[in-house]
PDB file of C-alpha atoms and ligand atoms in Angstrom:
ATOM      1  CA  MET E 296      19.105   2.821  31.130  1.00 80.00           C
ATOM      2  CA  ALA E 297      15.958   2.670  28.978  1.00 86.00           C
ATOM      3  CA  GLY E 298      14.731   5.948  27.506  1.00 95.00           C
ATOM      4  CA  THR E 299      11.653   7.860  28.560  1.00 97.00           C
ATOM      5  CA  LYS E 300      10.053   8.751  25.225  1.00 98.00           C
ATOM      6  CA  THR E 301       8.595   7.150  22.127  1.00 98.00           C
ATOM      7  CA  LEU E 302       6.848   8.427  19.016  1.00 98.00           C
ATOM      8  CA  THR E 303       3.375   7.272  18.095  1.00 98.00           C
ATOM      9  CA  ILE E 304       1.334   7.744  14.937  1.00 98.00           C
ATOM     10  CA  ILE E 305      -2.397   7.086  15.007  1.00 98.00           C
ATOM     11  CA  LYS E 306      -2.749   5.991  11.397  1.00 98.00           C
ATOM     12  CA  PRO E 307      -5.331   7.057   8.755  1.00 98.00           C
ATOM     13  CA  ASP E 308      -7.553   4.002   9.328  1.00 97.00           C
ATOM     14  CA  ALA E 309      -7.914   4.689  13.063  1.00 98.00           C
ATOM     15  CA  VAL E 310      -8.445   8.437  12.493  1.00 98.00           C
ATOM     16  CA  ARG E 311     -11.110   7.764   9.826  1.00 98.00           C
ATOM     17  CA  TYR E 312     -13.081   5.446  12.125  1.00 98.00           C
ATOM     18  CA  GLU E 313     -13.034   7.997  15.016  1.00 98.00           C
ATOM     19  CA  HIS E 314     -10.665   5.957  17.168  1.00 98.00           C
ATOM     20  CA  ILE E 315      -8.421   8.882  18.196  1.00 98.00           C
ATOM     21  CA  GLY E 316     -10.187   9.401  21.543  1.00 98.00           C
ATOM     22  CA  PRO E 317     -10.322   5.725  22.582  1.00 98.00           C
ATOM     23  CA  ILE E 318      -6.653   5.194  21.620  1.00 98.00           C
ATOM     24  CA  LEU E 319      -5.496   8.291  23.547  1.00 98.00           C
ATOM     25  CA  THR E 320      -7.520   7.059  26.542  1.00 98.00           C
ATOM     26  CA  MET E 321      -5.731   3.676  26.413  1.00 98.00           C
ATOM     27  CA  ILE E 322      -2.391   5.519  26.198  1.00 98.00           C
ATOM     28  CA  ASN E 323      -3.173   7.743  29.220  1.00 98.00           C
ATOM     29  CA  SER E 324      -4.647   4.835  31.194  1.00 98.00           C
ATOM     30  CA  SER E 325      -1.382   2.929  30.690  1.00 98.00           C
ATOM     31  CA  GLY E 326       0.582   5.670  32.420  1.00 98.00           C
ATOM     32  CA  PHE E 327       1.967   7.618  29.473  1.00 98.00           C
ATOM     33  CA  HIS E 328       2.257  11.408  29.539  1.00 98.00           C
ATOM     34  CA  ILE E 329       1.428  13.029  26.180  1.00 98.00           C
ATOM     35  CA  ALA E 330       4.319  15.471  25.675  1.00 98.00           C
ATOM     36  CA  ALA E 331       3.403  16.576  22.120  1.00 98.00           C
ATOM     37  CA  LEU E 332       0.442  16.021  19.798  1.00 98.00           C
ATOM     38  CA  LYS E 333      -0.750  17.111  16.350  1.00 98.00           C
ATOM     39  CA  LEU E 334      -3.166  16.139  13.550  1.00 98.00           C
ATOM     40  CA  ILE E 335      -1.544  16.414  10.112  1.00 98.00           C
ATOM     41  CA  ARG E 336      -1.640  14.837   6.655  1.00 98.00           C
ATOM     42  CA  LEU E 337       1.735  13.439   5.584  1.00 98.00           C
ATOM     43  CA  SER E 338       3.076  14.292   2.138  1.00 98.00           C
ATOM     44  CA  ARG E 339       4.465  11.426   0.055  1.00 98.00           C
ATOM     45  CA  SER E 340       8.024  12.595   0.599  1.00 98.00           C
ATOM     46  CA  GLU E 341       7.528  12.871   4.372  1.00 98.00           C
ATOM     47  CA  ALA E 342       6.085   9.340   4.543  1.00 98.00           C
ATOM     48  CA  GLU E 343       8.887   7.973   2.319  1.00 98.00           C
ATOM     49  CA  HIS E 344      11.485   9.637   4.527  1.00 97.00           C
ATOM     50  CA  PHE E 345       9.870   8.320   7.724  1.00 97.00           C
ATOM     51  CA  TYR E 346       9.680   4.725   6.426  1.00 97.00           C
ATOM     52  CA  VAL E 347      12.987   4.749   4.507  1.00 96.00           C
ATOM     53  CA  VAL E 348      14.187   1.548   6.288  1.00 94.00           C
ATOM     54  CA  HIS E 349      11.349  -0.309   4.521  1.00 97.00           C
ATOM     55  CA  LYS E 350      12.204   1.104   1.058  1.00 97.00           C
ATOM     56  CA  ASN E 351      13.107  -2.299  -0.403  1.00 98.00           C
ATOM     57  CA  LYS E 352      10.192  -4.195   1.122  1.00 98.00           C
ATOM     58  CA  PRO E 353       7.434  -5.434  -1.224  1.00 98.00           C
ATOM     59  CA  PHE E 354       4.805  -3.539   0.792  1.00 98.00           C
ATOM     60  CA  PHE E 355       6.602  -0.137   0.664  1.00 98.00           C
ATOM     61  CA  ASN E 356       4.486   1.579  -2.032  1.00 98.00           C
ATOM     62  CA  SER E 357       1.247   0.313  -0.566  1.00 98.00           C
ATOM     63  CA  LEU E 358       2.349   1.492   2.903  1.00 98.00           C
ATOM     64  CA  ILE E 359       3.098   4.989   1.557  1.00 98.00           C
ATOM     65  CA  ASP E 360      -0.282   5.094  -0.269  1.00 98.00           C
ATOM     66  CA  PHE E 361      -2.010   4.165   2.977  1.00 98.00           C
ATOM     67  CA  MET E 362      -0.055   6.539   5.241  1.00 98.00           C
ATOM     68  CA  THR E 363      -0.806   9.492   2.935  1.00 98.00           C
ATOM     69  CA  SER E 364      -4.488   8.574   2.409  1.00 98.00           C
ATOM     70  CA  GLY E 365      -5.773  10.836   5.204  1.00 98.00           C
ATOM     71  CA  PRO E 366      -4.816  12.707   8.355  1.00 98.00           C
ATOM     72  CA  VAL E 367      -2.787  11.084  11.123  1.00 98.00           C
ATOM     73  CA  VAL E 368      -2.200  11.994  14.761  1.00 98.00           C
ATOM     74  CA  ILE E 369       1.453  12.249  15.744  1.00 98.00           C
ATOM     75  CA  GLY E 370       2.469  12.253  19.396  1.00 98.00           C
ATOM     76  CA  ILE E 371       5.397  12.008  21.755  1.00 98.00           C
ATOM     77  CA  LEU E 372       4.615   9.696  24.676  1.00 98.00           C
ATOM     78  CA  GLU E 373       6.625   9.716  27.886  1.00 98.00           C
ATOM     79  CA  LYS E 374       7.124   7.260  30.741  1.00 98.00           C
ATOM     80  CA  GLU E 375       9.985   5.166  32.097  1.00 97.00           C
ATOM     81  CA  ASN E 376      10.797   2.380  29.583  1.00 97.00           C
ATOM     82  CA  ALA E 377       8.578   4.122  26.998  1.00 98.00           C
ATOM     83  CA  VAL E 378       9.596   2.227  23.829  1.00 98.00           C
ATOM     84  CA  ALA E 379       9.101  -1.294  25.209  1.00 98.00           C
ATOM     85  CA  ASP E 380       5.991  -0.425  27.223  1.00 98.00           C
ATOM     86  CA  TYR E 381       4.299   1.221  24.245  1.00 98.00           C
ATOM     87  CA  ARG E 382       5.150  -1.704  21.971  1.00 98.00           C
ATOM     88  CA  LYS E 383       3.468  -3.954  24.525  1.00 98.00           C
ATOM     89  CA  LEU E 384       0.385  -1.707  24.593  1.00 98.00           C
ATOM     90  CA  MET E 385       0.225  -1.637  20.753  1.00 98.00           C
ATOM     91  CA  GLY E 386       0.490  -5.414  20.379  1.00 98.00           C
ATOM     92  CA  ASN E 387       1.943  -7.405  17.482  1.00 98.00           C
ATOM     93  CA  THR E 388       2.306  -5.637  14.088  1.00 97.00           C
ATOM     94  CA  ASP E 389      -0.158  -8.204  12.743  1.00 98.00           C
ATOM     95  CA  PRO E 390      -3.476  -7.779  14.620  1.00 97.00           C
ATOM     96  CA  LEU E 391      -4.203 -11.496  14.127  1.00 97.00           C
ATOM     97  CA  LYS E 392      -1.230 -12.171  16.442  1.00 98.00           C
ATOM     98  CA  ALA E 393      -1.900  -9.302  18.868  1.00 98.00           C
ATOM     99  CA  GLU E 394      -2.932 -10.043  22.447  1.00 98.00           C
ATOM    100  CA  GLU E 395      -6.348  -9.157  23.889  1.00 98.00           C
ATOM    101  CA  GLY E 396      -6.408  -5.670  25.376  1.00 97.00           C
ATOM    102  CA  THR E 397      -3.841  -4.224  22.962  1.00 98.00           C
ATOM    103  CA  ILE E 398      -4.540  -1.273  20.658  1.00 98.00           C
ATOM    104  CA  ARG E 399      -3.998  -3.310  17.499  1.00 98.00           C
ATOM    105  CA  LYS E 400      -6.197  -6.180  18.671  1.00 98.00           C
ATOM    106  CA  LYS E 401      -8.992  -3.671  19.274  1.00 98.00           C
ATOM    107  CA  PHE E 402      -8.603  -1.291  16.342  1.00 98.00           C
ATOM    108  CA  ALA E 403      -6.385  -2.698  13.548  1.00 97.00           C
ATOM    109  CA  ALA E 404      -7.812  -4.220  10.364  1.00 96.00           C
ATOM    110  CA  ASN E 405      -4.689  -6.014   9.086  1.00 97.00           C
ATOM    111  CA  ILE E 406      -0.871  -6.004   9.157  1.00 97.00           C
ATOM    112  CA  GLU E 407      -0.651  -2.827   7.023  1.00 95.00           C
ATOM    113  CA  ARG E 408      -3.701  -0.941   8.332  1.00 97.00           C
ATOM    114  CA  ASN E 409      -2.616  -1.577  11.880  1.00 98.00           C
ATOM    115  CA  ALA E 410      -3.979   1.558  13.642  1.00 98.00           C
ATOM    116  CA  VAL E 411      -0.778   2.784  15.304  1.00 98.00           C
ATOM    117  CA  HIS E 412       2.970   3.113  14.920  1.00 98.00           C
ATOM    118  CA  GLY E 413       5.465   3.116  17.788  1.00 98.00           C
ATOM    119  CA  SER E 414       9.245   3.599  17.732  1.00 98.00           C
ATOM    120  CA  ASP E 415      11.271   0.364  17.836  1.00 97.00           C
ATOM    121  CA  SER E 416      14.313   1.642  19.783  1.00 97.00           C
ATOM    122  CA  ASP E 417      15.412   4.618  21.877  1.00 98.00           C
ATOM    123  CA  GLU E 418      17.686   5.735  19.049  1.00 97.00           C
ATOM    124  CA  ASN E 419      14.824   5.708  16.535  1.00 97.00           C
ATOM    125  CA  ALA E 420      12.480   7.357  19.053  1.00 98.00           C
ATOM    126  CA  GLU E 421      14.920  10.287  19.266  1.00 97.00           C
ATOM    127  CA  LYS E 422      15.136  10.562  15.464  1.00 97.00           C
ATOM    128  CA  GLU E 423      11.369  10.206  14.926  1.00 98.00           C
ATOM    129  CA  CYS E 424      10.476  12.781  17.621  1.00 98.00           C
ATOM    130  CA  ASN E 425      12.967  15.245  16.114  1.00 97.00           C
ATOM    131  CA  PHE E 426      11.547  14.639  12.628  1.00 97.00           C
ATOM    132  CA  PHE E 427       8.036  15.713  13.645  1.00 98.00           C
ATOM    133  CA  PHE E 428       8.424  18.167  16.549  1.00 98.00           C
ATOM    134  CA  SER E 429      10.504  21.256  17.316  1.00 98.00           C
ATOM    135  CA  CYS E 430      11.549  22.074  20.890  1.00 96.00           C
ATOM    136  CA  ILE E 431       8.738  24.653  21.313  1.00 97.00           C
ATOM    137  CA  GLU E 432       6.121  21.975  20.504  1.00 97.00           C
ATOM    138  CA  ARG E 433       7.178  19.627  23.347  1.00 97.00           C
ATOM    139  CA  PHE E 434       6.076  19.627  26.983  1.00 97.00           C
ATOM    140  CA  SER E 435       8.243  16.997  28.656  1.00 96.00           C
ATOM    141  CA  VAL E 436       7.874  15.908  32.268  1.00 96.00           C
ATOM    142  CA  PHE E 437      11.419  14.500  32.185  1.00 94.00           C
ATOM    143  CA  ASP E 438      13.568  17.161  30.439  1.00 79.00           C
ATOM    144  CA  LYS E 439      13.287  19.993  32.946  1.00 64.00           C
TER     145      LYS E 439
HETATM  146  P1  LIG I 778       4.754   0.279  11.666  1.00 66.52           P
HETATM  147  O1  LIG I 778       4.932  -0.085  13.088  1.00 66.52           O
HETATM  148  O2  LIG I 778       4.298   1.684  11.376  1.00 66.52           O
HETATM  149  O3  LIG I 778       6.128   0.014  10.885  1.00 66.52           O
HETATM  150  C1  LIG I 778       6.180  -0.327   9.513  1.00 66.52           C
HETATM  151  C2  LIG I 778       4.841  -0.576   8.927  1.00 66.52           C
HETATM  152  O4  LIG I 778       4.834  -1.330   7.731  1.00 66.52           O
HETATM  153  C3  LIG I 778       4.009  -1.433   9.881  1.00 66.52           C
HETATM  154  O5  LIG I 778       3.672  -0.714  11.031  1.00 66.52           O
HETATM  155  C4  LIG I 778       2.856  -1.838   8.997  1.00 66.52           C
HETATM  156  O6  LIG I 778       1.922  -0.783   8.805  1.00 66.52           O
HETATM  157  C5  LIG I 778       3.609  -2.065   7.670  1.00 66.52           C
HETATM  158  N1  LIG I 778       3.951  -3.490   7.483  1.00 66.52           N
HETATM  159  C6  LIG I 778       4.831  -4.224   8.180  1.00 66.52           C
HETATM  160  N2  LIG I 778       4.897  -5.496   7.709  1.00 66.52           N
HETATM  161  C7  LIG I 778       4.033  -5.540   6.671  1.00 66.52           C
HETATM  162  C8  LIG I 778       3.639  -6.569   5.760  1.00 66.52           C
HETATM  163  N3  LIG I 778       4.173  -7.797   5.832  1.00 66.52           N
HETATM  164  N4  LIG I 778       2.725  -6.256   4.829  1.00 66.52           N
HETATM  165  C9  LIG I 778       2.197  -5.017   4.740  1.00 66.52           C
HETATM  166  N5  LIG I 778       2.527  -3.990   5.582  1.00 66.52           N
HETATM  167  C10 LIG I 778       3.427  -4.257   6.526  1.00 66.52           C
END
């Protein structure tokens, strides 16, 4: 059975251009419950840890520079089939390939500065949520 949570990051580009509110509205309007939320600035080591699977990619250093360039909003989003449904709402990693009506089509500048992150599997959602939030920072509608 598909999991009920995913982790999102509203990235520095979207925060800088005051897109937090519109993005959260799209998330709520698509049926997600916001179970945790915070505005923080990632340290280099936190960003490197979070994106460790991309360590050998040519864009890694640039991605870390970008992700530490300003504050980000981190959230846990809940609904049935959360990972797949949020990936659909975000749209393709590359905004040029993203469908109309998706967050990235509306707000992303390019494949790196792509407005939002979303977990790519239930297993990674669990890890990513645990990386950013303790149990007293979460308000789940599923884990009662
Ligand atoms: P995200 O969903 O956060 O996961 C990894 C991130 O790496 C991705 O969004 C983009 O910000 C970035 N990324 C992925 N592919 C590329 C690429 N080809 N060039 C530059 N950045 C990329």
